[in-house]
Amino acid sequence: MNQVRKADPNNKTVAENRKARFS
């Protein structure tokens, strides 16, 4: 999963999405 976040240019959006999903 770290690979995707790092490879994704929109890591900020990905991080927020992951946070919202886990929250």
XYZ file of N, CA and C in Angstrom:
69
model
N 0.846 -1.209 0.000
C 0.000 0.000 0.000
C 0.876 1.251 0.000
N 1.992 1.166 0.672
C 2.903 2.307 0.676
C 3.371 2.621 -0.731
N 3.564 1.563 -1.531
C 4.032 1.756 -2.909
C 3.018 2.609 -3.679
N 1.762 2.275 -3.541
C 0.723 3.001 -4.273
C 0.722 4.462 -3.852
N 0.771 4.680 -2.549
C 0.709 6.056 -2.057
C 1.918 6.849 -2.549
N 3.073 6.205 -2.533
C 4.300 6.899 -2.950
C 4.293 7.124 -4.455
N 3.790 6.140 -5.199
C 3.782 6.243 -6.656
C 2.705 7.228 -7.115
N 1.654 7.339 -6.316
C 0.551 8.231 -6.698
C 0.951 9.692 -6.490
N 0.872 10.509 -7.540
C 1.215 11.932 -7.432
C 0.274 12.648 -6.472
N -0.935 12.119 -6.349
C -1.908 12.742 -5.442
C -1.894 12.019 -4.107
N -0.691 11.800 -3.585
C -0.589 11.075 -2.318
C -1.436 11.746 -1.230
N -1.576 13.066 -1.300
C -2.372 13.763 -0.288
C -3.820 13.267 -0.344
N -4.372 13.235 -1.557
C -5.751 12.778 -1.712
C -5.875 11.325 -1.277
N -4.908 10.531 -1.668
C -4.936 9.109 -1.304
C -4.916 8.964 0.209
N -4.052 9.726 0.847
C -3.953 9.659 2.306
C -5.291 10.038 2.937
N -5.914 11.076 2.412
C -7.202 11.506 2.975
C -8.248 10.419 2.775
N -8.252 9.838 1.568
C -9.228 8.785 1.282
C -9.023 7.608 2.222
N -7.769 7.220 2.416
C -7.479 6.095 3.302
C -7.910 6.435 4.726
N -7.633 7.652 5.131
C -7.986 8.072 6.494
C -9.506 8.011 6.665
N -10.228 8.540 5.697
C -11.687 8.555 5.778
C -12.218 7.122 5.793
N -11.578 6.266 5.012
C -12.037 4.872 4.947
C -11.823 4.174 6.287
N -10.626 4.368 6.866
C -10.324 3.695 8.126
C -11.006 4.384 9.301
N -11.257 5.663 9.155
C -11.892 6.391 10.268
C -13.342 5.938 10.392
